[in-house]
C-alpha cells in the first residue's frame, strides 16, 4: 500500500471481457472516468470492451454516454469526450464456434502496441476464466507485459477454485494475476493497516490480554431481486464471507509485516487464514447460524423476489444471512472469538469492524464501560473509539459512553474514491498488494468448505427472519450464550 498518490500509470490497453455488463457500466467505467479526470490515465490508454453484443465503437460510446454520464460528475465536457474517445468495442464470444473472428479483430486493434501494459479484466462468470485465457493465448495476445484481473466468485469450493487457478495459471504467472476483492479497495480497510502499523499505541493492546472479542459485520438492506440464478448457488457464505469478511478478519488479526510490500503483507494475511480453527461436522450447528428472509410488510421474502426464475429446492436451502463464531489458533488471539455476520434485507446498511476491549479489572464506578474501537467501512467511513466520560456537572459523578470520532468525509477534503477506482489504479500501476494471492483464496475455501458440507447434509432449513430485521434469533444466541451482544444492540 502506497502512502503517496499513485503516479500516472504507464500507457495501457485495458481489455474488459463483459465490458457492457452491469459491473462494467456501474463500477469500472465510472472509476476509469474518475481516474481520467484526475489525470491518472496516460493520454494513450485505451479501454476495449468485449461482449457478444455486436456493437461498433460508436454504439458503445453512445451507450456509455447514455448510461454512465448521469452517474459521474461531468464539469468539463472536453474531459468526458476525451474519456469516450478512449473506448472501443469488439465482439467476442468465448463459447461460440465463430469466436475466431472476434479474436482476430481484437488482435488487429492491439497489434503494434505490444510495449504497452495489457490488462485483461474478466468481469464475467468464473466458468469463462479458463477458456478466455486459453483463447487469448492462442490468439497470441498474451505479452510479457500482460496482466489478468479476475472478479469474484473464484469458484464455489476449494476444488473448483483450484481448477480455475490452474487454468489461468497455465497462461499467466502468479505475479500477473490480480484477484479482486473490492472490499480491499475501501478507504477504511486501507486505513486499518495505517491505524495499526503507523501508530504505536494500539500494538501493545492488540491481543487476547486486552481484547475480549471482535465483530465483523456487513449488513445490507437490499434483497436479491433478479439474482436468484446466481444467489441460489452462492448464498451469503460464498458471496460475502469467503472473500470480503475473511479479508477484513485477516487485516484485523495479521502480525505486523516487516515491510510495506506486496508479498510481506500477503504472507501475514495467509498465516491468519491458515490459523483459523476448522469448524466441521457437529460443531457447525454450535458455531454457525443460517437465516433466510421471509416477506414482511411490503418487502417480499427471498422465495418471492420478483424478476427471478421460480424458486427450487436450492432456493429454500440457501442462506441470505449467516453469523459465525471464528477462532484463530495462535499466540496473539487464543481465546478471542471473531464473530462474522452478513445478511440481506437487514434494517440498516452497515459494514464495520468492532474491536471490543475487556472491561477494567476493578471498577470504582457503577456500570460497565463501552471500551470499543469501531472501524466503519460504510456508510460514513470513519473510526470511533467509544470510551467512558464524565458528564459535566457539579453534583454526583455521572458517567456516559461517548465516541471519539474520526469521520473521514468531514476531516479530509479529498474526495473519497470508490473501491474500484483504487483497485483499478493499482492494476494499471502493477501493484498487487490489495489483491488476493492464490494461496489466500485457497486457504479461505479450505476453511469454508466443511461448513458448506455440514449445511448441505443438515436436514433443517435456514432459520427464517422477517425482511427488515437483524437476522434470526440464532444470531443473537450465538453471542448471548457467552453474555455478549451485537454492537448495535447496545447502542
Ligand atoms: C458483492 C456481493 O461482492 O458485494 C453482493 O456479490 C453484495 O451480494 C456486495 O451486495 C456488497 O458490496 P458493498 O460494497 O455494497 O458492501
Coordinates of C-alpha atoms and ligand atoms in Angstrom, one line a residue:
X1 CA 0.0 0.0 0.0
X2 CA 1.4 3.3 -1.0
X3 CA 1.2 6.4 1.2
X4 CA 1.6 8.7 -1.8
X5 CA -0.8 9.4 -4.6
X6 CA -0.4 6.9 -7.3
X7 CA 1.6 8.2 -10.2
X8 CA 0.2 8.4 -13.8
X9 CA 0.2 4.8 -14.9
X10 CA 2.0 3.5 -18.0
X11 CA 0.1 3.6 -21.2
X12 CA -2.2 0.6 -21.1
X13 CA -4.7 -1.3 -23.2
X14 CA -7.4 -2.3 -20.7
X15 CA -9.5 -5.1 -22.3
X16 CA -12.7 -5.7 -20.3
X17 CA -14.4 -9.0 -21.0
X18 CA -18.1 -8.5 -20.0
X19 CA -17.4 -4.8 -20.9
X20 CA -21.1 -3.9 -21.5
X21 CA -22.3 -5.8 -18.4
X22 CA -23.6 -4.4 -15.1
X23 CA -20.3 -4.3 -13.3
X24 CA -18.6 -2.5 -16.1
X25 CA -21.3 0.1 -16.5
X26 CA -21.9 0.7 -12.8
X27 CA -18.4 0.4 -11.4
X28 CA -15.5 0.1 -13.8
X29 CA -16.3 2.8 -16.3
X30 CA -17.2 5.4 -13.7
X31 CA -14.0 4.5 -11.8
X32 CA -11.9 4.9 -15.0
X33 CA -13.6 8.2 -15.8
X34 CA -12.6 9.5 -12.3
X35 CA -9.0 8.4 -12.9
X36 CA -9.0 10.1 -16.3
X37 CA -10.5 13.3 -14.8
X38 CA -7.9 13.3 -12.0
X39 CA -5.1 12.9 -14.6
X40 CA -4.2 9.4 -13.6
X41 CA -4.6 7.8 -17.1
X42 CA -1.9 8.3 -19.6
X43 CA -3.2 10.1 -22.7
X44 CA -3.0 7.0 -25.0
X45 CA -4.6 4.5 -22.6
X46 CA -7.5 2.7 -24.2
X47 CA -10.4 0.7 -22.8
X48 CA -11.6 -2.1 -25.1
X49 CA -14.9 -3.7 -24.1
X50 CA -15.5 -7.2 -25.2
X51 CA -19.1 -8.6 -25.4
X52 CA -21.3 -10.7 -27.5
X53 CA -23.3 -7.5 -28.3
X54 CA -22.2 -6.8 -31.9
X55 CA -21.6 -3.1 -31.1
X56 CA -19.4 -0.7 -33.1
X57 CA -17.2 1.7 -31.2
X58 CA -19.7 4.5 -31.8
X59 CA -22.6 2.3 -30.4
X60 CA -20.6 1.6 -27.3
X61 CA -19.6 5.2 -26.8
X62 CA -23.3 6.1 -27.2
X63 CA -24.3 3.5 -24.6
X64 CA -21.7 4.8 -22.1
X65 CA -22.8 8.4 -22.8
X66 CA -26.4 7.4 -22.1
X67 CA -25.9 5.1 -19.1
X68 CA -22.8 6.3 -17.3
X69 CA -22.6 10.1 -17.8
X70 CA -25.5 10.7 -15.3
X71 CA -23.7 8.9 -12.5
X72 CA -20.4 10.8 -12.6
X73 CA -19.5 14.5 -12.2
X74 CA -19.0 15.9 -15.7
X75 CA -17.9 19.5 -15.0
X76 CA -15.8 19.8 -18.2
X77 CA -17.3 18.3 -21.3
X78 CA -14.0 18.1 -23.0
X79 CA -12.8 15.6 -20.3
X80 CA -15.9 13.5 -20.8
X81 CA -15.3 13.5 -24.6
X82 CA -11.7 12.6 -24.1
X83 CA -12.8 9.7 -22.0
X84 CA -15.3 8.5 -24.6
X85 CA -12.6 8.6 -27.3
X86 CA -10.6 6.0 -25.3
X87 CA -13.4 3.5 -25.6
X88 CA -13.6 0.7 -28.2
X89 CA -15.8 -2.4 -28.6
X90 CA -15.0 -5.8 -30.1
X91 CA -17.5 -8.7 -30.3
X92 CA -16.0 -11.8 -28.7
X93 CA -17.9 -14.9 -27.6
X94 CA -15.6 -17.4 -25.9
X95 CA -18.2 -20.2 -26.0
X96 CA -19.2 -19.9 -29.7
X97 CA -17.7 -21.6 -32.7
X98 CA -17.2 -18.3 -34.6
X99 CA -15.1 -16.9 -31.7
X100 CA -12.0 -16.7 -34.0
X101 CA -13.4 -13.6 -35.9
X102 CA -13.6 -11.7 -32.7
X103 CA -10.1 -12.7 -31.5
X104 CA -8.8 -11.6 -34.9
X105 CA -10.5 -8.2 -34.6
X106 CA -9.0 -7.8 -31.1
X107 CA -5.6 -8.8 -32.3
X108 CA -5.8 -6.2 -35.1
X109 CA -6.7 -3.5 -32.6
X110 CA -3.8 -4.5 -30.2
X111 CA -1.2 -5.1 -32.9
X112 CA 1.7 -2.7 -32.8
X113 CA 1.1 -1.9 -29.1
X114 CA 3.0 -4.8 -27.5
X115 CA 5.1 -2.5 -25.5
X116 CA 2.1 -1.2 -23.6
X117 CA 0.8 -2.7 -20.4
X118 CA -2.0 -5.0 -21.4
X119 CA -4.7 -5.7 -18.8
X120 CA -7.4 -8.4 -19.4
X121 CA -10.2 -7.6 -16.9
X122 CA -12.6 -10.6 -16.7
X123 CA -15.9 -9.2 -15.5
X124 CA -17.6 -12.4 -16.4
X125 CA -18.7 -15.7 -14.7
X126 CA -15.8 -17.8 -13.4
X127 CA -16.6 -20.6 -15.9
X128 CA -15.3 -18.3 -18.6
X129 CA -11.9 -17.5 -17.0
X130 CA -10.1 -20.6 -18.2
X131 CA -11.5 -20.5 -21.8
X132 CA -10.8 -16.8 -22.0
X133 CA -7.2 -17.1 -21.0
X134 CA -6.6 -20.1 -23.3
X135 CA -8.2 -18.4 -26.3
X136 CA -6.3 -15.1 -25.7
X137 CA -3.1 -17.0 -25.6
X138 CA -3.9 -19.0 -28.7
X139 CA -4.7 -15.7 -30.5
X140 CA -1.1 -14.6 -29.5
X141 CA -2.4 -11.7 -27.3
X142 CA -0.6 -12.5 -24.0
X143 CA 2.5 -10.4 -23.9
X144 CA 5.1 -10.3 -21.1
X145 CA 3.6 -7.0 -20.0
X146 CA 0.1 -8.6 -19.7
X147 CA -1.9 -8.9 -16.5
X148 CA -5.3 -10.6 -15.9
X149 CA -7.8 -9.4 -13.4
X150 CA -10.3 -12.0 -12.0
X151 CA -13.6 -10.9 -10.4
X152 CA -15.1 -13.0 -7.7
X153 CA -16.6 -15.6 -7.2
X154 CA -13.4 -17.5 -7.7
X155 CA -15.0 -21.0 -7.8
X156 CA -17.7 -22.4 -5.5
X157 CA -15.5 -24.5 -3.3
X158 CA -11.8 -25.4 -3.0
X159 CA -11.7 -27.9 -5.8
X160 CA -13.3 -25.5 -8.3
X161 CA -11.1 -22.6 -7.2
X162 CA -8.0 -24.8 -7.7
X163 CA -9.2 -25.7 -11.2
X164 CA -9.7 -22.1 -12.1
X165 CA -6.3 -21.2 -10.6
X166 CA -4.7 -24.0 -12.6
X167 CA -6.3 -23.0 -15.9
X168 CA -5.4 -19.3 -15.5
X169 CA -2.0 -20.2 -14.1
X170 CA -1.2 -22.3 -17.2
X171 CA -1.2 -19.0 -19.2
X172 CA -0.3 -16.3 -16.7
X173 CA 2.4 -16.2 -13.9
X174 CA 1.1 -15.7 -10.4
X175 CA 2.6 -12.2 -10.4
X176 CA 0.5 -11.3 -13.5
X177 CA -2.8 -12.5 -11.8
X178 CA -4.9 -9.9 -9.9
X179 CA -7.8 -11.4 -8.0
X180 CA -10.2 -8.7 -7.0
X181 CA -11.9 -8.4 -3.7
X182 CA -13.4 -4.9 -3.8
X183 CA -13.6 -4.6 0.0
X184 CA -9.8 -4.3 0.0
X185 CA -10.2 -1.1 -2.0
X186 CA -12.4 0.6 0.6
X187 CA -10.7 3.5 2.4
X188 CA -11.3 2.3 5.9
X189 CA -9.8 -1.1 5.1
X190 CA -6.6 0.5 4.0
X191 CA -6.8 2.8 7.0
X192 CA -6.9 -0.2 9.2
X193 CA -3.4 -1.0 8.3
X194 CA -2.3 2.6 8.8
X195 CA -4.1 2.8 12.1
X196 CA -2.4 -0.4 13.3
X197 CA 1.1 0.0 11.9
X198 CA 1.7 3.7 11.8
X199 CA 0.7 4.4 15.4
X200 CA 2.4 2.9 18.4
X201 CA -0.3 2.9 21.0
X202 CA -2.5 0.1 19.6
X203 CA 0.0 -2.7 19.1
X204 CA 0.6 -3.4 22.8
X205 CA -3.1 -3.9 23.5
X206 CA -3.9 -5.7 20.2
X207 CA -4.1 -9.2 21.6
X208 CA -6.0 -11.6 23.8
X209 CA -4.8 -9.9 27.0
X210 CA -6.8 -6.7 26.2
X211 CA -9.3 -7.7 23.6
X212 CA -12.5 -9.6 24.5
X213 CA -13.8 -10.3 21.1
X214 CA -14.1 -8.8 17.6
X215 CA -17.3 -8.4 15.5
X216 CA -17.2 -8.0 11.7
X217 CA -20.5 -7.1 10.1
X218 CA -21.6 -6.5 6.6
X219 CA -25.3 -5.7 6.7
X220 CA -27.3 -4.8 3.7
X221 CA -30.8 -3.5 3.2
X222 CA -31.1 -4.8 -0.3
X223 CA -32.5 -8.1 -1.1
X224 CA -31.7 -10.2 -4.2
X225 CA -34.3 -9.3 -6.8
X226 CA -33.5 -10.7 -10.2
X227 CA -30.4 -12.5 -8.7
X228 CA -31.8 -15.9 -7.8
X229 CA -29.9 -17.7 -10.6
X230 CA -26.6 -16.6 -9.0
X231 CA -27.6 -16.5 -5.4
X232 CA -29.2 -19.9 -5.1
X233 CA -25.8 -21.4 -5.8
X234 CA -23.8 -18.8 -3.8
X235 CA -25.6 -17.8 -0.6
X236 CA -24.2 -15.4 2.0
X237 CA -21.3 -17.7 3.0
X238 CA -19.8 -17.9 -0.5
X239 CA -20.9 -14.4 -1.6
X240 CA -19.7 -12.4 1.3
X241 CA -17.8 -14.4 4.0
X242 CA -15.4 -16.5 1.9
X243 CA -14.0 -13.2 0.5
X244 CA -15.0 -9.9 2.0
X245 CA -15.4 -10.8 5.6
X246 CA -12.4 -13.1 5.8
X247 CA -10.3 -10.4 4.2
X248 CA -11.4 -8.0 6.9
X249 CA -10.6 -10.6 9.5
X250 CA -7.1 -11.2 8.1
X251 CA -6.2 -7.5 8.2
X252 CA -7.5 -7.1 11.7
X253 CA -5.7 -10.1 13.0
X254 CA -2.4 -10.2 11.0
X255 CA 1.0 -9.8 12.5
X256 CA 2.9 -6.6 11.7
X257 CA 4.6 -7.2 8.3
X258 CA 8.3 -6.4 8.1
X259 CA 7.8 -4.2 5.1
X260 CA 5.0 -2.4 3.3
X261 CA 5.2 -4.6 0.3
X262 CA 3.0 -6.9 -1.7
X263 CA 4.4 -10.2 -0.5
X264 CA 5.1 -9.2 3.1
X265 CA 1.5 -8.2 3.7
X266 CA 0.0 -11.1 1.9
X267 CA 2.3 -13.6 3.7
X268 CA 1.0 -12.3 7.0
X269 CA -2.7 -12.5 5.8
X270 CA -2.4 -16.0 4.7
X271 CA -1.0 -17.1 8.0
X272 CA -4.2 -15.9 9.7
X273 CA -6.3 -17.9 7.4
X274 CA -4.2 -21.0 8.0
X275 CA -4.6 -20.5 11.8
X276 CA -8.4 -20.4 11.7
X277 CA -9.8 -23.2 13.7
X278 CA -11.8 -25.5 11.4
X279 CA -15.5 -25.7 12.1
X280 CA -16.8 -29.0 10.9
X281 CA -19.4 -31.8 11.5
X282 CA -21.5 -31.4 14.6
X283 CA -19.6 -28.2 15.6
X284 CA -21.2 -26.3 12.7
X285 CA -24.5 -26.1 14.5
X286 CA -22.9 -24.6 17.5
X287 CA -20.6 -22.1 15.8
X288 CA -22.7 -21.0 12.7
X289 CA -26.1 -19.7 12.1
X290 CA -28.0 -19.6 8.8
X291 CA -31.1 -17.5 8.0
X292 CA -33.3 -16.7 5.1
X293 CA -35.5 -13.6 4.9
X294 CA -39.3 -14.0 4.6
X295 CA -41.8 -11.4 3.5
X296 CA -42.7 -8.6 5.9
X297 CA -44.8 -5.5 5.3
X298 CA -44.3 -4.6 1.6
X299 CA -41.0 -6.4 1.4
X300 CA -41.1 -9.8 -0.3
X301 CA -39.3 -12.9 1.1
X302 CA -36.3 -14.5 -0.7
X303 CA -38.6 -17.0 -2.4
X304 CA -40.9 -14.3 -3.7
X305 CA -38.4 -11.8 -5.0
X306 CA -39.5 -10.6 -8.4
X307 CA -37.6 -10.8 -11.7
X308 CA -36.2 -14.2 -10.8
X309 CA -36.6 -17.8 -12.0
X310 CA -39.2 -19.8 -9.9
X311 CA -37.8 -21.0 -6.6
X312 CA -36.4 -24.5 -6.4
X313 CA -35.2 -26.8 -3.5
X314 CA -31.9 -24.9 -3.8
X315 CA -33.7 -21.7 -3.2
X316 CA -35.3 -23.0 0.0
X317 CA -32.0 -24.1 1.4
X318 CA -29.9 -21.1 0.5
X319 CA -28.8 -18.7 3.3
X320 CA -29.3 -14.9 2.9
X321 CA -27.9 -14.4 6.3
X322 CA -25.1 -16.0 8.3
X323 CA -23.3 -15.5 11.5
X324 CA -20.2 -17.4 12.6
X325 CA -18.0 -17.6 15.6
X326 CA -14.5 -18.0 14.4
X327 CA -11.3 -18.6 16.3
X328 CA -7.7 -18.0 15.4
X329 CA -5.3 -20.5 16.9
X330 CA -2.2 -18.5 17.5
X331 CA -0.4 -16.8 20.4
X332 CA -1.9 -13.4 19.9
X333 CA -5.6 -14.4 19.5
X334 CA -6.0 -17.6 21.6
X335 CA -9.5 -17.5 23.2
X336 CA -10.7 -14.3 21.4
X337 CA -13.8 -15.0 19.3
X338 CA -14.2 -13.3 16.0
X339 CA -17.9 -13.0 15.2
X340 CA -18.6 -12.7 11.5
X341 CA -22.1 -11.6 10.3
X342 CA -23.6 -10.7 7.0
X343 CA -27.2 -10.6 5.7
X344 CA -29.5 -9.2 3.0
X345 CA -32.7 -7.3 3.9
X346 CA -31.4 -6.2 7.3
X347 CA -32.7 -3.0 8.9
X348 CA -29.6 -0.9 8.0
X349 CA -26.7 -0.9 5.6
X350 CA -23.6 -1.0 7.7
X351 CA -20.2 -2.6 7.3
X352 CA -17.9 -2.4 10.3
X353 CA -15.3 -4.0 12.4
X354 CA -15.9 -3.7 16.1
X355 CA -13.0 -4.4 18.5
X356 CA -14.3 -4.9 21.9
X357 CA -11.8 -4.4 24.7
X358 CA -12.0 -6.1 28.0
X359 CA -13.6 -4.3 31.0
X360 CA -11.5 -2.6 33.6
X361 CA -10.1 -5.1 36.1
X362 CA -11.6 -3.3 39.0
X363 CA -14.3 -0.7 38.6
X364 CA -14.8 2.2 41.1
X365 CA -17.8 3.5 39.1
X366 CA -21.2 1.8 38.7
X367 CA -22.0 0.2 35.3
X368 CA -19.8 -1.2 32.6
X369 CA -17.7 0.7 30.0
X370 CA -18.1 0.6 26.2
X371 CA -14.3 0.3 25.6
X372 CA -14.5 -0.4 21.9
X373 CA -13.0 0.7 18.7
X374 CA -15.3 0.8 15.7
X375 CA -13.9 0.9 12.2
X376 CA -16.7 1.8 9.9
X377 CA -16.4 1.0 6.2
X378 CA -19.8 2.3 5.2
X379 CA -21.8 4.4 5.4
X380 CA -19.8 7.4 6.6
X381 CA -16.3 5.9 6.6
X382 CA -14.5 6.5 9.9
X383 CA -13.1 5.3 13.1
X384 CA -14.7 5.7 16.5
X385 CA -13.2 5.0 19.9
X386 CA -16.1 4.5 22.4
X387 CA -14.9 5.5 25.9
X388 CA -16.5 6.4 29.2
X389 CA -16.5 10.1 30.1
X390 CA -17.9 12.1 32.9
X391 CA -20.9 14.2 32.1
X392 CA -20.3 17.8 33.0
X393 CA -21.9 18.8 36.3
X394 CA -21.1 19.8 39.8
X395 CA -23.3 17.1 41.5
X396 CA -22.8 13.4 41.6
X397 CA -20.4 11.9 39.1
X398 CA -22.4 10.6 36.2
X399 CA -20.7 8.6 33.6
X400 CA -21.7 8.5 29.9
X401 CA -20.3 6.4 27.0
X402 CA -19.1 8.8 24.3
X403 CA -17.4 8.3 20.9
X404 CA -14.1 10.0 19.9
X405 CA -14.7 10.1 16.2
X406 CA -12.7 10.4 13.1
X407 CA -15.1 10.9 10.2
X408 CA -13.0 10.8 7.0
X409 CA -15.6 12.7 5.0
X410 CA -15.5 15.6 7.5
X411 CA -11.8 15.5 8.4
X412 CA -10.4 15.3 4.9
X413 CA -11.5 17.5 2.0
X414 CA -10.3 15.0 -0.6
X415 CA -13.0 13.0 -2.4
X416 CA -13.2 9.5 -1.0
X417 CA -12.7 7.3 -4.1
X418 CA -14.8 4.2 -4.8
X419 CA -13.1 0.9 -4.1
X420 CA -12.9 0.1 -7.8
X421 CA -11.1 3.3 -8.5
X422 CA -8.3 2.5 -6.1
X423 CA -8.0 -1.1 -7.3
X424 CA -8.0 -0.2 -11.0
X425 CA -5.3 2.3 -10.3
X426 CA -3.2 -0.4 -8.6
X427 CA -3.9 -2.8 -11.5
X428 CA -2.7 -0.2 -14.0
X429 CA 0.4 0.5 -11.8
X430 CA 1.1 -3.2 -11.5
X431 CA 0.8 -3.2 -7.7
X432 CA -0.9 -6.5 -6.4
X433 CA -0.8 -5.8 -2.7
X434 CA -4.5 -5.3 -2.4
X435 CA -5.3 -8.4 -4.5
X436 CA -5.7 -11.9 -3.3
X437 CA -2.9 -14.4 -3.9
X438 CA -3.7 -17.9 -4.9
X439 CA -2.8 -19.4 -1.5
X440 CA -5.0 -16.9 0.3
X441 CA -8.1 -17.7 -1.8
X442 CA -7.5 -21.4 -1.4
X443 CA -6.9 -21.2 2.4
X444 CA -10.2 -19.3 2.7
X445 CA -12.0 -22.1 0.8
X446 CA -10.3 -24.7 2.9
X447 CA -12.0 -23.2 6.0
X448 CA -15.4 -22.6 4.3
X449 CA -15.8 -26.0 2.7
X450 CA -16.5 -28.0 5.8
X451 CA -19.2 -25.5 6.8
X452 CA -20.8 -25.8 3.4
X453 CA -20.7 -29.6 3.6
X454 CA -22.3 -29.7 7.0
X455 CA -25.1 -27.3 6.0
X456 CA -25.7 -29.4 2.9
X457 CA -26.0 -32.5 4.9
X458 CA -28.3 -30.9 7.6
X459 CA -32.0 -31.7 7.3
X460 CA -33.0 -28.3 8.7
X461 CA -33.6 -25.3 6.5
X462 CA -32.1 -21.9 7.3
X463 CA -34.0 -20.1 10.2
X464 CA -36.5 -17.6 8.8
X465 CA -36.2 -13.9 9.7
X466 CA -38.6 -11.2 8.6
X467 CA -37.3 -8.9 5.9
X468 CA -36.1 -5.7 7.5
X469 CA -34.9 -7.3 10.8
X470 CA -31.4 -8.1 12.1
X471 CA -31.3 -11.8 11.3
X472 CA -32.8 -14.8 13.0
X473 CA -32.9 -15.5 16.8
X474 CA -29.9 -17.8 16.5
X475 CA -27.6 -14.9 15.6
X476 CA -28.4 -13.3 18.9
X477 CA -28.0 -16.5 20.8
X478 CA -24.6 -17.1 19.2
X479 CA -23.3 -14.1 21.3
X480 CA -25.8 -14.2 24.0
X481 CA -24.5 -17.7 25.1
X482 CA -21.3 -16.0 26.4
X483 CA -23.0 -12.9 27.7
X484 CA -22.2 -10.8 24.7
X485 CA -24.4 -8.9 22.2
X486 CA -24.0 -7.4 18.7
X487 CA -22.7 -3.9 18.7
X488 CA -26.0 -2.1 17.7
X489 CA -28.0 -3.9 20.4
X490 CA -26.0 -1.9 22.9
X491 CA -26.3 1.5 21.2
Ligands
LIG1 C1 -20.7 -8.2 -3.7 C2 -21.7 -9.2 -3.5 O1 -19.4 -8.8 -3.8 O2 -20.7 -7.3 -2.6 C3 -23.1 -8.6 -3.3 O3 -21.8 -10.2 -4.6 C4 -23.1 -7.5 -2.3 O4 -24.1 -9.6 -3.0 C5 -21.9 -6.6 -2.5 O5 -24.3 -6.8 -2.3 C6 -21.7 -5.6 -1.3 O6 -20.8 -4.6 -1.7 P1 -20.7 -3.2 -1.0 O7 -19.5 -2.5 -1.5 O8 -22.0 -2.5 -1.3 O9 -20.7 -3.5 0.5

